[in-house]
Short mmCIF file of C-alpha atoms and ligand atoms in Angstrom, two decimals:
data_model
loop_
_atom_site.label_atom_id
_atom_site.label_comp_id
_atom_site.label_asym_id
_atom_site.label_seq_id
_atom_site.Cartn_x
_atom_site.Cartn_y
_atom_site.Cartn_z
CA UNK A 1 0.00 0.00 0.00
CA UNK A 2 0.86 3.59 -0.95
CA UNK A 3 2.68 5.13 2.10
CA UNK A 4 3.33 8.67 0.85
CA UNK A 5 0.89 11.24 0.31
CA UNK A 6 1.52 14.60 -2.01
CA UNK A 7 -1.12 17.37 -1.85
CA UNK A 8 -0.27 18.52 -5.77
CA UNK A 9 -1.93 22.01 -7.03
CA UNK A 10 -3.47 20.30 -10.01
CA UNK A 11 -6.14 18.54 -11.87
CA UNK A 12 -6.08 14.98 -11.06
CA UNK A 13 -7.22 12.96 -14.10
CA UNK A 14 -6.22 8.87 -14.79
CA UNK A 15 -3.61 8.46 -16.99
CA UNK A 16 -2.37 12.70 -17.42
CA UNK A 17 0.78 13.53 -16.23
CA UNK A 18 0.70 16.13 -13.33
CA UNK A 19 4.29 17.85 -12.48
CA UNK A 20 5.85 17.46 -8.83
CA UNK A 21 7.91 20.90 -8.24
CA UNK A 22 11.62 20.88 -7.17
CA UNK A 23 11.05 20.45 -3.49
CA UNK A 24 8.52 17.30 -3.98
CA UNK A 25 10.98 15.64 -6.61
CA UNK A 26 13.81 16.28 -4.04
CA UNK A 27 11.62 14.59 -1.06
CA UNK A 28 10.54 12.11 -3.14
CA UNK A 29 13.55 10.67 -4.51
CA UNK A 30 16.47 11.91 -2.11
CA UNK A 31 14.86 11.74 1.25
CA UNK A 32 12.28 8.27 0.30
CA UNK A 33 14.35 7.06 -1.92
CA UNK A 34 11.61 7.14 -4.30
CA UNK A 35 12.22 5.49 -8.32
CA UNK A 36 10.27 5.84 -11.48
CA UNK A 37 7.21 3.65 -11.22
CA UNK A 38 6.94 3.51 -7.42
CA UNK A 39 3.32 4.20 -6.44
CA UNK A 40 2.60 7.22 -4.31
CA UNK A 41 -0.80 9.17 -3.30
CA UNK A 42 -2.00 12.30 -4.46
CA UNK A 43 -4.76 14.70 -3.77
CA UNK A 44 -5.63 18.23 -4.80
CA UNK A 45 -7.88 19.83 -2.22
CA UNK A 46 -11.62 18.55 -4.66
CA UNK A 47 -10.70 15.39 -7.00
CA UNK A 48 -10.52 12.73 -3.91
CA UNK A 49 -7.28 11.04 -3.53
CA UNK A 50 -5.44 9.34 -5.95
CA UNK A 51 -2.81 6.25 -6.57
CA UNK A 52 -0.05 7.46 -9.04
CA UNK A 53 3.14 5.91 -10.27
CA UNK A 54 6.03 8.30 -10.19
CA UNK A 55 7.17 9.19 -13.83
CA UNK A 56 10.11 11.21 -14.22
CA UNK A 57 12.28 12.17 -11.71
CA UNK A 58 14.91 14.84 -11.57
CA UNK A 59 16.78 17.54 -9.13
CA UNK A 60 14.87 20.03 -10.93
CA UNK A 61 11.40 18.58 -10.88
CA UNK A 62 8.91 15.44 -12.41
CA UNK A 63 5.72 14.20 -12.87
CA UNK A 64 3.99 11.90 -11.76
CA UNK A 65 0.84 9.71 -13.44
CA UNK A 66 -2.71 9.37 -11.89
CA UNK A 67 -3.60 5.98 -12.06
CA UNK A 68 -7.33 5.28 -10.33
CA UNK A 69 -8.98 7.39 -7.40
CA UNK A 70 -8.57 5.68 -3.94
CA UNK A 71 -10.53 7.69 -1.53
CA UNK A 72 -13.59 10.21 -2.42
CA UNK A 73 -13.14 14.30 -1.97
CA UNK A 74 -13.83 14.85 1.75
CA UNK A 75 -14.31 18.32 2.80
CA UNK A 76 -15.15 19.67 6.50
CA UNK A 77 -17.82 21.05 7.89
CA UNK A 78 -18.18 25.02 7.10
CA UNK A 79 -16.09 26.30 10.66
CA UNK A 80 -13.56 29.04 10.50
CA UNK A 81 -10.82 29.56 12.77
CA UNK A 82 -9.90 33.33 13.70
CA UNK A 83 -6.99 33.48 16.03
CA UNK A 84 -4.27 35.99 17.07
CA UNK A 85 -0.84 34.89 15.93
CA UNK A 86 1.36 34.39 18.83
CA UNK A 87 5.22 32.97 19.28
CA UNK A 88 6.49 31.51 16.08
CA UNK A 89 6.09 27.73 17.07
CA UNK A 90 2.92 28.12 18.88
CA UNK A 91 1.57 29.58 15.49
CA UNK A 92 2.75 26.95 13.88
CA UNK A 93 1.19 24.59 15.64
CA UNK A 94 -2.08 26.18 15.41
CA UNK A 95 -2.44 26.18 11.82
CA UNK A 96 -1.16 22.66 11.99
CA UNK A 97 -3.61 21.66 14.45
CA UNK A 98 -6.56 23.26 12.49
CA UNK A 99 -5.87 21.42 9.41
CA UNK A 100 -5.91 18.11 11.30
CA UNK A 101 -9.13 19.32 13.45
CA UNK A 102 -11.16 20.11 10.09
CA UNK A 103 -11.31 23.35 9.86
CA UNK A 104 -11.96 24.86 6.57
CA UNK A 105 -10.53 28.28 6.66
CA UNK A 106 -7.61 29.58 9.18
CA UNK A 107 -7.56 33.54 9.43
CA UNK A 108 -4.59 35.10 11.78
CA UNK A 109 -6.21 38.47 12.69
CA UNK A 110 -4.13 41.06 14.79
CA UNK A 111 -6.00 42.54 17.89
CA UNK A 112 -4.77 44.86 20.23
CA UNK A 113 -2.72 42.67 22.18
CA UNK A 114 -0.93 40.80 19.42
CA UNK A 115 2.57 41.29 19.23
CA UNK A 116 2.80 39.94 15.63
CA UNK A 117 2.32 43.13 13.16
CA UNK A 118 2.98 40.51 9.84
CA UNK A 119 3.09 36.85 9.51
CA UNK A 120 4.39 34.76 6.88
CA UNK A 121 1.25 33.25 5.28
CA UNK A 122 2.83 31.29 2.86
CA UNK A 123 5.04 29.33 5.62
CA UNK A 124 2.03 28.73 7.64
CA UNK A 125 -0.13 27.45 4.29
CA UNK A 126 2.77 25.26 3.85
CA UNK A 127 2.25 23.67 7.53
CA UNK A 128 -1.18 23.22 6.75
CA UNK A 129 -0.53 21.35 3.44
CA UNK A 130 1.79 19.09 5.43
CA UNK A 131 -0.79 18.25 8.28
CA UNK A 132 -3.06 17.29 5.67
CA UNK A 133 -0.99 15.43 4.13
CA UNK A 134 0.10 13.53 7.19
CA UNK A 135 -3.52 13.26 8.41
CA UNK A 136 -5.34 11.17 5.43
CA UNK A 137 -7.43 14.26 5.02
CA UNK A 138 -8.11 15.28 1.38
CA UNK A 139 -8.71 19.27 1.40
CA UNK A 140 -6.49 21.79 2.71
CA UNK A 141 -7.65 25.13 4.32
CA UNK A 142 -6.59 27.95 2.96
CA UNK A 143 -5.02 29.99 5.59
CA UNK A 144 -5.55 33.70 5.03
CA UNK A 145 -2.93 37.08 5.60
CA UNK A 146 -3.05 38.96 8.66
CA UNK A 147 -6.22 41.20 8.71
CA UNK A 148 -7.33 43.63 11.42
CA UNK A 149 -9.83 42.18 14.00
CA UNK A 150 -11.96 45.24 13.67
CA UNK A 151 -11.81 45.32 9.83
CA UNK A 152 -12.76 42.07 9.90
CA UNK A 153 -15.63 42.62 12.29
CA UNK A 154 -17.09 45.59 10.10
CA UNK A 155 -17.39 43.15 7.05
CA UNK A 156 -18.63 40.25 8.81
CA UNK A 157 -21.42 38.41 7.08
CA UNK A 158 -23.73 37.68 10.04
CA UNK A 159 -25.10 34.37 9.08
CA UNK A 160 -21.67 33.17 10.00
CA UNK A 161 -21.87 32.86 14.03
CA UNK A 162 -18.87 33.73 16.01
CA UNK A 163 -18.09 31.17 18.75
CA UNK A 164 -15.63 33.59 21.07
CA UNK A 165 -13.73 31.95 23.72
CA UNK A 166 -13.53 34.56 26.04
CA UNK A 167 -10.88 33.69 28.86
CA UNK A 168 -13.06 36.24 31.43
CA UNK A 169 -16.03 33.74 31.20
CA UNK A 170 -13.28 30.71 32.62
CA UNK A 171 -15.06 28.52 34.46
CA UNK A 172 -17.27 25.53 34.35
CA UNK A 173 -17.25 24.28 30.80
CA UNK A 174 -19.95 25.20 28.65
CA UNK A 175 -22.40 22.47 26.46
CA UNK A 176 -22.53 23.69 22.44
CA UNK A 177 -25.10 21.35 22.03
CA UNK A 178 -28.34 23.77 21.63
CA UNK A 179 -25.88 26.11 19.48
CA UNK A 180 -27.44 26.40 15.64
CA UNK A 181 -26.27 24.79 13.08
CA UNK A 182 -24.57 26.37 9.73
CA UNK A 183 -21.46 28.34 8.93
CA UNK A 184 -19.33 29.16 11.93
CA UNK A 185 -16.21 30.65 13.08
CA UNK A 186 -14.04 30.17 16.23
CA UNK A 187 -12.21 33.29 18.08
CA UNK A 188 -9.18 32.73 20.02
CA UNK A 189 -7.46 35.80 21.25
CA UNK A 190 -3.57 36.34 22.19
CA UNK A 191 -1.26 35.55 24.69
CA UNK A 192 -2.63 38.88 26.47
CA UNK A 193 -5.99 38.41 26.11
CA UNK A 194 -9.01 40.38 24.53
CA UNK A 195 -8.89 44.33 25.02
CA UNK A 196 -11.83 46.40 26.69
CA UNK A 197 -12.46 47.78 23.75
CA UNK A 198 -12.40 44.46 21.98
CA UNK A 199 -14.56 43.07 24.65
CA UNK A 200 -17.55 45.80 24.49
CA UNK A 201 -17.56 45.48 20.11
CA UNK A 202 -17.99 41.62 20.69
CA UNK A 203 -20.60 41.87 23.68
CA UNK A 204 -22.37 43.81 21.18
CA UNK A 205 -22.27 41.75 17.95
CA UNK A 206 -26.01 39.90 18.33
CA UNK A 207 -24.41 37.17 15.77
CA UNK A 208 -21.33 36.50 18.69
CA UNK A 209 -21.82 33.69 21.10
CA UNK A 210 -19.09 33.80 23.96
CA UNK A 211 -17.77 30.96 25.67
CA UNK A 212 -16.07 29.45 28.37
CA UNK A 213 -13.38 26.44 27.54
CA UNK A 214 -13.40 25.56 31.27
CA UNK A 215 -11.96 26.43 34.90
CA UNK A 216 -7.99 27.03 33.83
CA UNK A 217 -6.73 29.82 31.69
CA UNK A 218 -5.54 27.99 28.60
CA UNK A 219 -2.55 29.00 26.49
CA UNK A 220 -3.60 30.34 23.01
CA UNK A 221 -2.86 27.30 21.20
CA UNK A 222 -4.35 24.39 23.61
CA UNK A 223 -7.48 27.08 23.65
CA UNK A 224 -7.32 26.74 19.82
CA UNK A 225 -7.34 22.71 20.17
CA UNK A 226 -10.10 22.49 22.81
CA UNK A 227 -12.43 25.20 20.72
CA UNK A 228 -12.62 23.06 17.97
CA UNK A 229 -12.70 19.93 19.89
CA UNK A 230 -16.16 21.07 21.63
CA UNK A 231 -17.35 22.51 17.93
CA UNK A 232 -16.71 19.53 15.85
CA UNK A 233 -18.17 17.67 18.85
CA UNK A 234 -21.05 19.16 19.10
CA UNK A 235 -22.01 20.50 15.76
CA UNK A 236 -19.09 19.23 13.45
CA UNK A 237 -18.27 16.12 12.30
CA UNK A 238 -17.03 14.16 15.26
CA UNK A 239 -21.18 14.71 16.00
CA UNK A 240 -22.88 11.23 16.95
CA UNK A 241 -26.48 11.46 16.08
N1 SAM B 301 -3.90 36.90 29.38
C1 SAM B 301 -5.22 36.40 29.46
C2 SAM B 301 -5.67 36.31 30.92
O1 SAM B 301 -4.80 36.21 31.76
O2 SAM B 301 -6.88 36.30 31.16
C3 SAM B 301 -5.28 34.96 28.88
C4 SAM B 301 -5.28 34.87 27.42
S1 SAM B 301 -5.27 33.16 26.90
C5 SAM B 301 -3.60 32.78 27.14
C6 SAM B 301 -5.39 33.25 25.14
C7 SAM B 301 -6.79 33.03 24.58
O3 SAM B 301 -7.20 31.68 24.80
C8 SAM B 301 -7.86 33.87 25.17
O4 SAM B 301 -7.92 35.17 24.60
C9 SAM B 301 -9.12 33.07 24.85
O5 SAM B 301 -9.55 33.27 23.53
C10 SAM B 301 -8.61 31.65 25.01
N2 SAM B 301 -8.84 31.07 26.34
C11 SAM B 301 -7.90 30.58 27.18
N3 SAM B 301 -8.47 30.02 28.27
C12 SAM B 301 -9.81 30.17 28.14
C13 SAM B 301 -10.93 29.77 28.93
N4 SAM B 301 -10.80 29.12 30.07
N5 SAM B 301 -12.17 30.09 28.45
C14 SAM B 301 -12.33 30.76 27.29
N6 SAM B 301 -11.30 31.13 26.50
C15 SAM B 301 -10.06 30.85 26.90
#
């Protein structure tokens, strides 16, 4: 069986070459030792995955050749997570950690208390790439730039709800089992917290739900983890009805 898994940028059709750029061709054949005809699997992000026999080889690049789809496109449920970038390898591990948790769209946003004033979004869509690929999943959020909180606020579509895990409500865990169901979006604020000013534009927002993620104050990145834990629990696809 296929070990190796490639997200590739392209059209995945049986029996049409697709090209592997210079840093798959190098993983492929220097690091796993890889050699034309070896089997491999693929997947693009909306054709499923695929089993496909490596075809050329090089330093500079190859190709390899779709062969038969092994798994169907499997895409997550509609949830969003907005966070505040913090430390290098804590944001790291967030966007990792949302790929593998199913989310469908990670959005760094900078808030008053976030020390970050630019990220490097293609670094971070890399890591989520990889997590897919390590994960069996077949699609791969799309992780956005750095965007104001309150910019992003003023053009929020309201029929997506805003789950805010709000580190002042800590305490006994809340249920999100009577929450609605339909396009949602997580909040997860930075290693200093929400600011007043923050707070009151939230408390105000009639299509924000605040929450508590339970008794301790939880880094940025475990809150991150447990938020979408509880959502895909309760209204994702980890739900048991
Ligand atoms: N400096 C803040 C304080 O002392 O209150 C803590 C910020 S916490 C490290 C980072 C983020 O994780 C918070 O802004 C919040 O979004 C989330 N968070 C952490 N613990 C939480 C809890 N028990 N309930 C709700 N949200 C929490």
């Amino acid at each position: 069986m296929a070990k190796i898994r490639l997200y590739i940028d392209h059209p995945l059709v049986a029996g049409q070459p697709v090209p592997l750029d210079p840093g798959q061709a190098h993983y492929l054949s220097s690091v796993m030792r890889l050699r034309v005809g070896d089997r491999i699997r693929v997947f693009n992000g909306q054709d499923g995955e695929w089993l496909a026999d490596l075809e050329q080889v090089s330093k500079r690049g190859g190709s390899v050749l779709p062969v038969e789809q092994s798994g169907p496109q499997v895409s997550p449920p509609d949830l969003w997570l907005v966070f505040a970038p913090i430390k290098k390898a804590r944001t790291d591990f967030i966007v990792e950690k949302a790929a593998e948790m199913g989310a469908a769209r990670i959005k760094p946003v900078q808030t008053g208390h976030t020390n970050a004033d630019r990220i490097r979004q293609d670094r971070l869509q890399a890591h989520a790439i990889e997590a897919a690929e390590q994960c069996g999943g077949t699609f791969v959020p799309t992780v956005d730039d750095l965007t104001p909180l309150s910019r992003l606020l003023q053009g929020w579509d309201p029929e997506r709800r805003i789950l805010w895990a709000d580190e002042a409500l800590a305490g006994p865990a809340q249920t999100l089992a009577g929450l609605a169901t339909g396009p949602w979006a997580i909040l997860i604020g930075p290693e200093g917290g929400f600011s007043d000013t923050e707070r009151s534009q939230l408390r105000q927002l009639p299509f924000v739900t605040p929450v508590s993620l339970g008794p301790r104050i939880l880094r940025a990145d475990t809150a991150a983890v447990a938020a979408l834990a509880l959502w895909q629990a309760a209204l994702g696809d980890w739900r048991q009805d």
